[in-house]
mmCIF file of C-alpha atoms and ligand atoms in Angstrom:
data_model
loop_
_atom_site.group_PDB
_atom_site.id
_atom_site.type_symbol
_atom_site.label_atom_id
_atom_site.label_comp_id
_atom_site.label_asym_id
_atom_site.label_seq_id
_atom_site.Cartn_x
_atom_site.Cartn_y
_atom_site.Cartn_z
ATOM 1 C CA MET A 23 10.163 -29.253 -7.234
ATOM 2 C CA PHE A 24 11.808 -25.852 -7.451
ATOM 3 C CA LEU A 25 13.019 -23.131 -9.775
ATOM 4 C CA ASN A 26 16.791 -22.679 -9.618
ATOM 5 C CA ARG A 27 17.282 -19.886 -12.094
ATOM 6 C CA LEU A 28 15.151 -17.441 -14.059
ATOM 7 C CA SER A 29 16.370 -15.455 -17.057
ATOM 8 C CA LEU A 30 14.302 -12.734 -18.682
ATOM 9 C CA VAL A 31 14.840 -10.925 -21.950
ATOM 10 C CA ASN A 32 12.489 -8.064 -22.863
ATOM 11 C CA TYR A 33 9.849 -9.343 -20.485
ATOM 12 C CA LYS A 34 7.724 -6.344 -19.421
ATOM 13 C CA ASN A 35 10.073 -3.834 -17.764
ATOM 14 C CA PHE A 36 13.055 -6.242 -17.696
ATOM 15 C CA GLU A 37 15.565 -5.804 -20.497
ATOM 16 C CA SER A 38 17.885 -8.635 -19.573
ATOM 17 C CA SER A 39 18.047 -10.134 -16.075
ATOM 18 C CA THR A 40 18.982 -13.398 -14.429
ATOM 19 C CA PHE A 41 18.018 -14.486 -10.902
ATOM 20 C CA ASP A 42 19.281 -17.442 -8.896
ATOM 21 C CA PHE A 43 16.951 -18.708 -6.197
ATOM 22 C CA ASP A 44 16.889 -20.386 -2.844
ATOM 23 C CA THR A 45 15.058 -23.705 -2.849
ATOM 24 C CA LYS A 46 12.753 -22.452 -0.060
ATOM 25 C CA ILE A 47 11.968 -18.745 0.280
ATOM 26 C CA ASN A 48 12.734 -15.903 -2.126
ATOM 27 C CA CYS A 49 11.682 -12.293 -1.652
ATOM 28 C CA PHE A 50 11.626 -9.645 -4.371
ATOM 29 C CA VAL A 51 11.773 -6.270 -2.659
ATOM 30 C CA GLY A 52 11.871 -2.752 -4.049
ATOM 31 C CA SER A 53 9.806 0.338 -4.673
ATOM 32 C CA ASN A 54 6.518 0.611 -6.532
ATOM 33 C CA GLY A 55 6.761 -0.099 -10.242
ATOM 34 C CA ILE A 56 10.247 -1.640 -10.064
ATOM 35 C CA GLY A 57 9.125 -5.041 -11.444
ATOM 36 C CA LYS A 58 8.442 -7.263 -8.404
ATOM 37 C CA THR A 59 5.056 -8.414 -9.654
ATOM 38 C CA ASN A 60 6.435 -8.730 -13.191
ATOM 39 C CA ALA A 61 9.111 -11.126 -11.920
ATOM 40 C CA LEU A 62 6.443 -13.280 -10.265
ATOM 41 C CA ASP A 63 4.374 -13.103 -13.450
ATOM 42 C CA ALA A 64 7.331 -14.418 -15.441
ATOM 43 C CA ILE A 65 7.411 -17.467 -13.154
ATOM 44 C CA TYR A 66 3.639 -17.831 -13.616
ATOM 45 C CA HIS A 67 4.253 -17.700 -17.372
ATOM 46 C CA LEU A 68 6.539 -20.739 -17.151
ATOM 47 C CA ALA A 69 3.784 -22.766 -15.496
ATOM 48 C CA PHE A 70 0.756 -21.653 -17.517
ATOM 49 C CA GLY A 71 2.205 -20.266 -20.742
ATOM 50 C CA LYS A 72 0.513 -16.934 -20.138
ATOM 51 C CA SER A 73 0.501 -13.925 -17.862
ATOM 52 C CA TYR A 74 -1.677 -13.891 -14.761
ATOM 53 C CA PHE A 75 -2.133 -10.138 -15.075
ATOM 54 C CA ASN A 76 -2.159 -9.176 -18.728
ATOM 55 C CA PRO A 77 -4.079 -11.448 -21.109
ATOM 56 C CA VAL A 78 -2.860 -9.547 -24.189
ATOM 57 C CA ALA A 79 0.253 -11.600 -24.960
ATOM 58 C CA THR A 80 2.117 -8.949 -26.970
ATOM 59 C CA GLN A 81 1.732 -6.399 -24.158
ATOM 60 C CA ASN A 82 4.113 -8.555 -22.128
ATOM 61 C CA ILE A 83 6.890 -7.674 -24.588
ATOM 62 C CA ARG A 84 8.986 -4.787 -23.341
ATOM 63 C CA HIS A 85 7.892 -1.491 -24.919
ATOM 64 C CA GLY A 86 9.658 -0.875 -28.224
ATOM 65 C CA GLU A 87 10.982 -4.452 -28.547
ATOM 66 C CA GLU A 88 9.984 -7.262 -30.895
ATOM 67 C CA PHE A 89 10.083 -10.346 -28.666
ATOM 68 C CA PHE A 90 10.407 -11.683 -25.126
ATOM 69 C CA VAL A 91 12.030 -14.809 -23.702
ATOM 70 C CA VAL A 92 11.360 -16.258 -20.249
ATOM 71 C CA ASP A 93 13.736 -19.071 -19.401
ATOM 72 C CA GLY A 94 13.386 -21.177 -16.250
ATOM 73 C CA GLN A 95 15.639 -23.927 -14.937
ATOM 74 C CA PHE A 96 13.688 -26.212 -12.653
ATOM 75 C CA GLU A 97 14.496 -29.318 -10.717
ATOM 76 C CA LYS A 98 11.666 -31.818 -10.581
ATOM 77 C CA ASN A 99 11.928 -35.371 -9.265
ATOM 78 C CA GLU A 100 15.715 -34.893 -9.155
ATOM 79 C CA ARG A 101 15.847 -34.082 -12.847
ATOM 80 C CA ASP A 102 16.750 -30.793 -14.511
ATOM 81 C CA GLU A 103 13.903 -29.362 -16.542
ATOM 82 C CA LYS A 104 14.371 -26.335 -18.741
ATOM 83 C CA ILE A 105 11.202 -24.478 -19.691
ATOM 84 C CA ILE A 106 11.309 -21.605 -22.176
ATOM 85 C CA VAL A 107 8.374 -19.425 -23.139
ATOM 86 C CA SER A 108 8.965 -17.006 -25.971
ATOM 87 C CA LEU A 109 6.911 -14.690 -28.092
ATOM 88 C CA LYS A 110 7.811 -12.728 -31.173
ATOM 89 C CA LYS A 111 5.414 -10.094 -32.506
ATOM 90 C CA GLY A 112 3.331 -11.452 -35.364
ATOM 91 C CA GLN A 113 4.121 -15.058 -34.470
ATOM 92 C CA LYS A 114 2.614 -17.705 -32.230
ATOM 93 C CA LYS A 115 3.885 -18.123 -28.715
ATOM 94 C CA VAL A 116 6.281 -21.037 -28.225
ATOM 95 C CA ILE A 117 6.671 -23.142 -25.087
ATOM 96 C CA LYS A 118 9.592 -25.533 -24.962
ATOM 97 C CA ARG A 119 10.484 -28.193 -22.453
ATOM 98 C CA ASN A 120 14.118 -29.292 -22.668
ATOM 99 C CA GLY A 121 14.382 -27.902 -26.187
ATOM 100 C CA LYS A 122 11.238 -29.521 -27.558
ATOM 101 C CA ALA A 123 8.286 -27.292 -28.440
ATOM 102 C CA TYR A 124 4.836 -28.341 -27.274
ATOM 103 C CA GLU A 125 2.250 -28.795 -29.985
ATOM 104 C CA LYS A 126 -0.572 -28.102 -27.569
ATOM 105 C CA PHE A 127 -0.027 -25.822 -24.585
ATOM 106 C CA SER A 128 -2.614 -27.807 -22.633
ATOM 107 C CA GLU A 129 -0.058 -30.642 -22.494
ATOM 108 C CA HIS A 130 2.196 -28.426 -20.413
ATOM 109 C CA ILE A 131 -0.457 -27.383 -17.874
ATOM 110 C CA GLY A 132 0.142 -29.159 -14.595
ATOM 111 C CA PHE A 133 3.774 -29.962 -15.301
ATOM 112 C CA ILE A 134 4.891 -27.074 -13.085
ATOM 113 C CA PRO A 135 2.265 -26.982 -10.330
ATOM 114 C CA LEU A 136 1.930 -23.398 -9.154
ATOM 115 C CA VAL A 137 -0.397 -21.210 -7.102
ATOM 116 C CA ILE A 138 -0.379 -17.420 -7.068
ATOM 117 C CA ILE A 139 -1.884 -15.169 -4.414
ATOM 118 C CA SER A 140 -2.137 -11.581 -5.581
ATOM 119 C CA PRO A 141 -4.172 -8.395 -5.124
ATOM 120 C CA ALA A 142 -5.584 -9.116 -8.606
ATOM 121 C CA ASP A 143 -7.440 -12.065 -7.049
ATOM 122 C CA ARG A 144 -10.031 -9.585 -5.867
ATOM 123 C CA ASP A 145 -11.563 -9.979 -9.342
ATOM 124 C CA LEU A 146 -12.763 -13.362 -8.097
ATOM 125 C CA ILE A 147 -15.072 -11.494 -5.716
ATOM 126 C CA SER A 148 -15.876 -8.360 -7.686
ATOM 127 C CA GLU A 149 -16.234 -9.667 -11.231
ATOM 128 C CA GLY A 150 -18.681 -11.982 -12.991
ATOM 129 C CA SER A 151 -19.073 -15.739 -12.788
ATOM 130 C CA ASP A 152 -16.615 -16.360 -15.658
ATOM 131 C CA VAL A 153 -13.682 -15.435 -13.400
ATOM 132 C CA ARG A 154 -14.809 -17.921 -10.727
ATOM 133 C CA ARG A 155 -15.407 -20.647 -13.321
ATOM 134 C CA LYS A 156 -11.906 -20.077 -14.674
ATOM 135 C CA PHE A 157 -10.544 -20.468 -11.163
ATOM 136 C CA VAL A 158 -12.318 -23.804 -10.648
ATOM 137 C CA ASP A 159 -11.287 -24.964 -14.120
ATOM 138 C CA SER A 160 -7.660 -24.068 -13.633
ATOM 139 C CA VAL A 161 -7.468 -25.957 -10.333
ATOM 140 C CA ILE A 162 -9.072 -29.106 -11.733
ATOM 141 C CA SER A 163 -7.111 -28.917 -15.012
ATOM 142 C CA GLN A 164 -3.768 -28.942 -13.253
ATOM 143 C CA SER A 165 -4.374 -32.540 -12.252
ATOM 144 C CA ASP A 166 -6.955 -33.753 -14.779
ATOM 145 C CA LYS A 167 -6.080 -33.557 -18.469
ATOM 146 C CA ALA A 168 -9.357 -35.163 -19.574
ATOM 147 C CA TYR A 169 -11.277 -32.391 -17.814
ATOM 148 C CA LEU A 170 -9.424 -29.708 -19.725
ATOM 149 C CA ALA A 171 -9.912 -31.586 -22.999
ATOM 150 C CA ASP A 172 -13.689 -31.894 -22.435
ATOM 151 C CA LEU A 173 -13.926 -28.251 -21.502
ATOM 152 C CA ILE A 174 -12.090 -27.124 -24.638
ATOM 153 C CA LYS A 175 -14.360 -29.278 -26.816
ATOM 154 C CA TYR A 176 -17.476 -28.068 -24.987
ATOM 155 C CA ASN A 177 -16.553 -24.430 -25.597
ATOM 156 C CA LYS A 178 -15.892 -25.095 -29.249
ATOM 157 C CA VAL A 179 -19.283 -26.751 -29.744
ATOM 158 C CA LEU A 180 -20.923 -23.988 -27.726
ATOM 159 C CA SER A 181 -19.646 -21.286 -30.049
ATOM 160 C CA GLN A 182 -20.762 -23.360 -33.068
ATOM 161 C CA ARG A 183 -24.235 -23.724 -31.557
ATOM 162 C CA ASN A 184 -24.421 -19.999 -30.845
ATOM 163 C CA ALA A 185 -23.338 -19.228 -34.394
ATOM 164 C CA LEU A 186 -26.040 -21.562 -35.688
ATOM 165 C CA LEU A 187 -28.713 -19.860 -33.567
ATOM 166 C CA LYS A 188 -27.637 -16.517 -35.038
ATOM 167 C CA TYR A 189 -27.685 -17.973 -38.529
ATOM 168 C CA PHE A 190 -31.231 -19.283 -38.022
ATOM 169 C CA ALA A 191 -32.426 -15.863 -36.897
ATOM 170 C CA ALA A 192 -30.623 -13.955 -39.642
ATOM 171 C CA ASN A 193 -31.893 -16.224 -42.397
ATOM 172 C CA ASN A 194 -35.312 -16.885 -40.982
ATOM 173 C CA THR A 195 -34.757 -20.597 -41.071
ATOM 174 C CA TYR A 196 -34.558 -23.518 -38.664
ATOM 175 C CA ASN A 197 -33.190 -27.032 -38.732
ATOM 176 C CA ALA A 198 -33.729 -29.239 -35.681
ATOM 177 C CA ASP A 199 -31.326 -31.975 -36.823
ATOM 178 C CA THR A 200 -28.200 -29.808 -36.967
ATOM 179 C CA LEU A 201 -29.045 -28.309 -33.623
ATOM 180 C CA ASP A 202 -29.541 -31.801 -32.170
ATOM 181 C CA VAL A 203 -26.017 -32.758 -33.175
ATOM 182 C CA TYR A 204 -24.661 -29.837 -31.157
ATOM 183 C CA ASN A 205 -26.990 -30.558 -28.221
ATOM 184 C CA GLU A 206 -25.769 -34.128 -28.108
ATOM 185 C CA GLN A 207 -22.126 -33.014 -28.148
ATOM 186 C CA LEU A 208 -22.683 -30.399 -25.454
ATOM 187 C CA LYS A 209 -24.133 -33.125 -23.297
ATOM 188 C CA THR A 210 -21.243 -35.499 -24.030
ATOM 189 C CA PHE A 211 -18.581 -32.950 -23.047
ATOM 190 C CA GLY A 212 -20.539 -30.919 -20.486
ATOM 191 C CA GLN A 213 -21.949 -33.657 -18.284
ATOM 192 C CA PRO A 214 -18.522 -34.999 -17.159
ATOM 193 C CA VAL A 215 -17.321 -31.444 -16.507
ATOM 194 C CA PHE A 216 -20.311 -30.909 -14.218
ATOM 195 C CA LYS A 217 -19.705 -34.183 -12.388
ATOM 196 C CA LYS A 218 -16.049 -33.352 -11.859
ATOM 197 C CA ARG A 219 -16.884 -29.860 -10.588
ATOM 198 C CA VAL A 220 -19.254 -31.432 -8.041
ATOM 199 C CA ALA A 221 -16.658 -33.992 -6.946
ATOM 200 C CA PHE A 222 -13.911 -31.374 -6.794
ATOM 201 C CA LEU A 223 -15.945 -29.049 -4.575
ATOM 202 C CA GLU A 224 -16.821 -31.879 -2.220
ATOM 203 C CA THR A 225 -13.129 -32.257 -1.467
ATOM 204 C CA PHE A 226 -12.221 -28.599 -1.818
ATOM 205 C CA ILE A 227 -14.806 -26.844 0.375
ATOM 206 C CA PRO A 228 -13.801 -28.486 3.689
ATOM 207 C CA ILE A 229 -10.120 -27.658 3.003
ATOM 208 C CA PHE A 230 -11.070 -24.067 2.232
ATOM 209 C CA LYS A 231 -13.157 -23.692 5.398
ATOM 210 C CA GLU A 232 -10.356 -25.039 7.507
ATOM 211 C CA ARG A 233 -7.824 -22.647 5.970
ATOM 212 C CA TYR A 234 -10.146 -19.708 6.600
ATOM 213 C CA ALA A 235 -10.790 -20.748 10.193
ATOM 214 C CA THR A 236 -7.035 -20.780 10.840
ATOM 215 C CA ILE A 237 -6.384 -17.362 9.277
ATOM 216 C CA SER A 238 -9.315 -15.714 11.064
ATOM 217 C CA ASN A 239 -9.058 -17.625 14.325
ATOM 218 C CA SER A 240 -12.580 -18.875 13.587
ATOM 219 C CA HIS A 241 -13.893 -15.344 13.896
ATOM 220 C CA GLU A 242 -16.492 -15.863 11.194
ATOM 221 C CA THR A 243 -17.596 -18.747 9.001
ATOM 222 C CA VAL A 244 -17.343 -18.901 5.230
ATOM 223 C CA ASN A 245 -18.739 -21.117 2.527
ATOM 224 C CA LEU A 246 -18.663 -21.836 -1.198
ATOM 225 C CA VAL A 247 -21.855 -22.831 -2.963
ATOM 226 C CA TYR A 248 -21.811 -24.383 -6.407
ATOM 227 C CA LYS A 249 -24.644 -23.138 -8.616
ATOM 228 C CA SER A 250 -25.415 -25.018 -11.825
ATOM 229 C CA ASP A 251 -28.409 -25.564 -14.109
ATOM 230 C CA LEU A 252 -27.337 -29.193 -14.271
ATOM 231 C CA PHE A 253 -28.493 -29.877 -10.711
ATOM 232 C CA GLU A 254 -32.056 -29.525 -12.106
ATOM 233 C CA SER A 255 -31.782 -32.026 -14.920
ATOM 234 C CA ASP A 256 -29.648 -33.536 -17.609
ATOM 235 C CA LEU A 257 -28.068 -31.069 -20.081
ATOM 236 C CA ALA A 258 -29.843 -32.525 -23.136
ATOM 237 C CA GLU A 259 -33.228 -31.971 -21.452
ATOM 238 C CA LEU A 260 -32.274 -28.469 -20.381
ATOM 239 C CA LEU A 261 -31.254 -27.528 -23.905
ATOM 240 C CA GLN A 262 -34.543 -28.911 -25.195
ATOM 241 C CA SER A 263 -36.720 -27.088 -22.676
ATOM 242 C CA ASN A 264 -34.908 -23.778 -23.298
ATOM 243 C CA LEU A 265 -34.976 -24.041 -27.064
ATOM 244 C CA ALA A 266 -37.569 -21.311 -27.691
ATOM 245 C CA LYS A 267 -35.691 -18.915 -25.450
ATOM 246 C CA ASP A 268 -32.311 -19.718 -27.023
ATOM 247 C CA ARG A 269 -33.703 -19.137 -30.493
ATOM 248 C CA ALA A 270 -35.123 -15.786 -29.388
ATOM 249 C CA ILE A 271 -31.922 -14.533 -27.754
ATOM 250 C CA GLN A 272 -29.666 -16.333 -30.298
ATOM 251 C CA TYR A 273 -27.488 -17.650 -27.551
ATOM 252 C CA THR A 274 -27.244 -20.839 -25.458
ATOM 253 C CA SER A 275 -28.735 -19.846 -22.120
ATOM 254 C CA VAL A 276 -28.190 -23.055 -20.130
ATOM 255 C CA GLY A 277 -25.186 -25.267 -19.515
ATOM 256 C CA ILE A 278 -21.938 -25.495 -17.597
ATOM 257 C CA HIS A 279 -20.812 -22.191 -19.111
ATOM 258 C CA LYS A 280 -23.396 -20.567 -16.829
ATOM 259 C CA ASP A 281 -22.191 -22.199 -13.609
ATOM 260 C CA ASP A 282 -21.162 -20.041 -10.693
ATOM 261 C CA LEU A 283 -19.460 -20.451 -7.359
ATOM 262 C CA LEU A 284 -21.074 -18.300 -4.661
ATOM 263 C CA PHE A 285 -18.782 -16.827 -2.001
ATOM 264 C CA LYS A 286 -20.460 -16.547 1.409
ATOM 265 C CA ILE A 287 -19.502 -15.130 4.768
ATOM 266 C CA ASP A 288 -21.832 -15.984 7.645
ATOM 267 C CA ASP A 289 -24.307 -16.939 4.897
ATOM 268 C CA TYR A 290 -24.211 -13.548 3.130
ATOM 269 C CA PRO A 291 -22.446 -12.699 -0.157
ATOM 270 C CA ILE A 292 -18.910 -11.642 0.713
ATOM 271 C CA LYS A 293 -18.894 -9.067 -2.082
ATOM 272 C CA LYS A 294 -21.512 -7.012 -0.238
ATOM 273 C CA PHE A 295 -20.973 -7.975 3.381
ATOM 274 C CA GLY A 296 -17.273 -8.740 3.816
ATOM 275 C CA SER A 297 -14.785 -6.154 5.106
ATOM 276 C CA GLN A 298 -11.622 -5.590 3.041
ATOM 277 C CA GLY A 299 -9.545 -7.684 5.427
ATOM 278 C CA GLN A 300 -12.170 -10.436 5.450
ATOM 279 C CA GLN A 301 -12.283 -10.449 1.655
ATOM 280 C CA LYS A 302 -8.513 -10.652 1.491
ATOM 281 C CA SER A 303 -8.481 -13.481 4.060
ATOM 282 C CA PHE A 304 -11.179 -15.247 2.043
ATOM 283 C CA LEU A 305 -9.081 -15.084 -1.132
ATOM 284 C CA ILE A 306 -5.942 -16.240 0.654
ATOM 285 C CA ALA A 307 -7.840 -19.194 2.143
ATOM 286 C CA LEU A 308 -9.190 -20.007 -1.314
ATOM 287 C CA LYS A 309 -5.706 -20.013 -2.822
ATOM 288 C CA LEU A 310 -4.144 -21.978 0.032
ATOM 289 C CA ALA A 311 -6.910 -24.544 -0.379
ATOM 290 C CA GLN A 312 -5.993 -24.648 -4.070
ATOM 291 C CA PHE A 313 -2.421 -25.298 -2.990
ATOM 292 C CA ASP A 314 -3.508 -28.151 -0.688
ATOM 293 C CA PHE A 315 -5.726 -29.682 -3.340
ATOM 294 C CA ILE A 316 -3.052 -29.645 -6.058
ATOM 295 C CA LYS A 317 -0.506 -31.054 -3.665
ATOM 296 C CA GLN A 318 -2.916 -33.807 -2.677
ATOM 297 C CA GLN A 319 -3.567 -34.688 -6.329
ATOM 298 C CA SER A 320 -0.028 -34.441 -7.695
ATOM 299 C CA GLY A 321 2.026 -35.367 -4.638
ATOM 300 C CA VAL A 322 4.255 -32.357 -5.352
ATOM 301 C CA PRO A 323 4.038 -29.106 -3.377
ATOM 302 C CA PRO A 324 3.260 -26.382 -5.943
ATOM 303 C CA ILE A 325 5.455 -23.309 -6.205
ATOM 304 C CA LEU A 326 3.726 -20.552 -4.242
ATOM 305 C CA LEU A 327 3.812 -16.923 -5.420
ATOM 306 C CA LEU A 328 2.793 -14.387 -2.784
ATOM 307 C CA ASP A 329 2.340 -10.968 -4.356
ATOM 308 C CA ASP A 330 1.910 -8.089 -1.863
ATOM 309 C CA ILE A 331 0.239 -10.445 0.553
ATOM 310 C CA PHE A 332 0.901 -8.509 3.775
ATOM 311 C CA ASP A 333 -0.927 -5.334 2.812
ATOM 312 C CA LYS A 334 -4.262 -4.690 4.550
ATOM 313 C CA LEU A 335 -3.869 -7.574 6.970
ATOM 314 C CA ASP A 336 -3.571 -7.008 10.693
ATOM 315 C CA GLU A 337 -0.569 -8.397 12.575
ATOM 316 C CA ASN A 338 -2.463 -11.434 13.843
ATOM 317 C CA ARG A 339 -3.447 -12.511 10.367
ATOM 318 C CA VAL A 340 0.051 -11.940 8.972
ATOM 319 C CA ALA A 341 1.447 -14.022 11.839
ATOM 320 C CA GLN A 342 -1.106 -16.768 11.146
ATOM 321 C CA ILE A 343 -0.203 -16.891 7.466
ATOM 322 C CA ILE A 344 3.507 -16.967 8.205
ATOM 323 C CA SER A 345 3.154 -19.775 10.692
ATOM 324 C CA MET A 346 1.049 -21.607 8.117
ATOM 325 C CA VAL A 347 3.701 -21.436 5.401
ATOM 326 C CA ASP A 348 6.409 -22.262 7.916
ATOM 327 C CA ASP A 349 5.608 -25.880 7.505
ATOM 328 C CA ALA A 350 7.253 -28.753 5.699
ATOM 329 C CA HIS A 351 3.963 -28.977 3.773
ATOM 330 C CA PHE A 352 5.063 -26.048 1.588
ATOM 331 C CA GLY A 353 7.762 -26.092 -1.076
ATOM 332 C CA GLN A 354 9.403 -23.137 -2.753
ATOM 333 C CA ILE A 355 7.880 -19.725 -2.097
ATOM 334 C CA PHE A 356 8.319 -16.368 -3.876
ATOM 335 C CA ILE A 357 7.260 -13.202 -2.089
ATOM 336 C CA SER A 358 7.028 -9.625 -3.330
ATOM 337 C CA ASP A 359 6.911 -6.647 -0.975
ATOM 338 C CA THR A 360 7.743 -2.955 -1.019
ATOM 339 C CA HIS A 361 9.189 -2.952 2.529
ATOM 340 C CA ALA A 362 12.538 -4.752 2.581
ATOM 341 C CA GLU A 363 12.656 -4.495 6.363
ATOM 342 C CA ARG A 364 9.167 -5.789 7.003
ATOM 343 C CA THR A 365 9.778 -8.727 4.685
ATOM 344 C CA GLU A 366 13.077 -9.594 6.288
ATOM 345 C CA ASN A 367 11.547 -9.441 9.781
ATOM 346 C CA VAL A 368 8.729 -11.695 8.675
ATOM 347 C CA VAL A 369 10.840 -14.314 6.889
ATOM 348 C CA LYS A 370 13.402 -14.350 9.681
ATOM 349 C CA GLN A 371 10.736 -15.835 11.902
ATOM 350 C CA ILE A 372 10.369 -18.742 9.511
ATOM 351 C CA HIS A 373 12.771 -21.541 10.277
ATOM 352 C CA GLN A 374 13.859 -21.976 6.683
ATOM 353 C CA SER A 375 16.503 -20.706 4.301
ATOM 354 C CA TYR A 376 15.694 -17.545 2.409
ATOM 355 C CA LYS A 377 17.059 -15.086 -0.104
ATOM 356 C CA ILE A 378 16.209 -11.399 -0.429
ATOM 357 C CA ILE A 379 16.450 -10.059 -3.971
ATOM 358 C CA LYS A 380 16.572 -6.263 -4.101
ATOM 359 C CA LEU A 381 15.306 -4.880 -7.396
HETATM 360 N N1 LIG B 402 5.392 -4.308 -21.777
HETATM 361 C C1 LIG B 402 6.027 -3.509 -20.914
HETATM 362 N N2 LIG B 402 7.123 -2.847 -21.282
HETATM 363 C C2 LIG B 402 7.780 -2.039 -20.413
HETATM 364 N N3 LIG B 402 7.387 -1.825 -19.147
HETATM 365 C C3 LIG B 402 6.292 -2.478 -18.725
HETATM 366 C C4 LIG B 402 5.553 -3.348 -19.571
HETATM 367 N N4 LIG B 402 4.503 -3.852 -18.888
HETATM 368 C C5 LIG B 402 4.589 -3.299 -17.655
HETATM 369 N N5 LIG B 402 5.648 -2.489 -17.555
HETATM 370 C C6 LIG B 402 6.084 -1.694 -16.418
HETATM 371 O O1 LIG B 402 6.298 -2.479 -15.285
HETATM 372 C C7 LIG B 402 6.106 -1.659 -14.136
HETATM 373 C C8 LIG B 402 5.257 -2.356 -13.126
HETATM 374 O O2 LIG B 402 5.945 -3.412 -12.624
HETATM 375 P P1 LIG B 402 5.358 -4.260 -11.452
HETATM 376 O O3 LIG B 402 3.900 -4.345 -11.519
HETATM 377 O O4 LIG B 402 6.125 -5.518 -11.441
HETATM 378 O O5 LIG B 402 5.756 -3.331 -10.222
HETATM 379 P P2 LIG B 402 5.893 -3.729 -8.715
HETATM 380 O O6 LIG B 402 7.337 -3.718 -8.373
HETATM 381 O O7 LIG B 402 5.146 -4.978 -8.423
HETATM 382 O O8 LIG B 402 5.191 -2.479 -8.045
HETATM 383 P P3 LIG B 402 4.155 -2.370 -6.819
HETATM 384 O O9 LIG B 402 4.983 -2.268 -5.586
HETATM 385 O O10 LIG B 402 3.477 -1.070 -7.091
HETATM 386 O O11 LIG B 402 3.257 -3.533 -6.853
HETATM 387 C C9 LIG B 402 5.398 -0.406 -14.577
HETATM 388 O O12 LIG B 402 6.288 0.663 -14.517
HETATM 389 C C10 LIG B 402 5.011 -0.712 -15.989
HETATM 390 O O13 LIG B 402 5.022 0.405 -16.814
HETATM 391 MG MG1 LIG B 403 3.367 -5.372 -7.496
#
């Protein structure tokens, strides 16, 4: 699967631009602020219907304009596929595949398998557990529609339950039956999500460790540890035993929305004990493992976006990463870099066709 052509209208700093791509390697080069990352983000938009960098949809419209259009012409299983994402101020975003608008965006997720590696990934290490949960969810969702559906329903019930807890407190009242209905539903949707997270990590962790070992030449060992209340007991029981607490804090304190994925290096938290290069290597290994997992599940190599990947890495690690992607295992790759020369020298070493796009 690959992207042949990308057209942008009023997308971030692009007024109107069209790019034609190589089926293997494409490099956006140019100075800071020229739009390299924005171009990659536009491709991300076609796969996920949203920006990887800016969650406020309207802020992706070029300043002073009323709408944006991102238009991508893909080839998948030898068929042309045209995906268009557009947004007009004051209206809902529209995603179309071959002219037909999706009713639910979740139906589109997974159709264009894609993995991005970017400096913004550092949030996975520095920020709270919600960012890591989102990562796990987005990997599983790309190949499991039922997972995404359960998760959406779980979150809906969760906010209803939280609203009810607030209502009880505000009105000095309590009704066990209504709460039970929500508890039951949280269990119905949450339990399978937990099971799938466990199963996913069983497959994912060994792939991740292997990727890290290759990048670092086995210099140090890393691990991912799944933390969940649901290892203790069934969600219905947990909700019951935490009822008094939940009523007091007016919030649901246990469940899959509290899960975390701990990042370890030589058994210590990487956030506190990893060097910058080690943290970057950790994130790259995580994303390459995501790539491997999605490929394994879908049979299609995802599009790989590499945003500023060479910064902060020593020559050995850059060489390792390049030899890793120089493999029939990978499909189409998009790279952004400020140094045209460095990029060209790096991609020249890869035995595959490439295109340098100067912005
Ligand atoms: N909605 C918008 N309208 C107009 N310009 C925007 C919008 N959103 C972002 N920009 C501009 O896009 C530019 C940043 O582009 P981008 O992040 O793609 O740069 P880059 O080429 O990746 O730079 P670097 O080398 O520093 O990573 C900034 O100048 C920013 O002001
Ligand atoms: Mg950039």
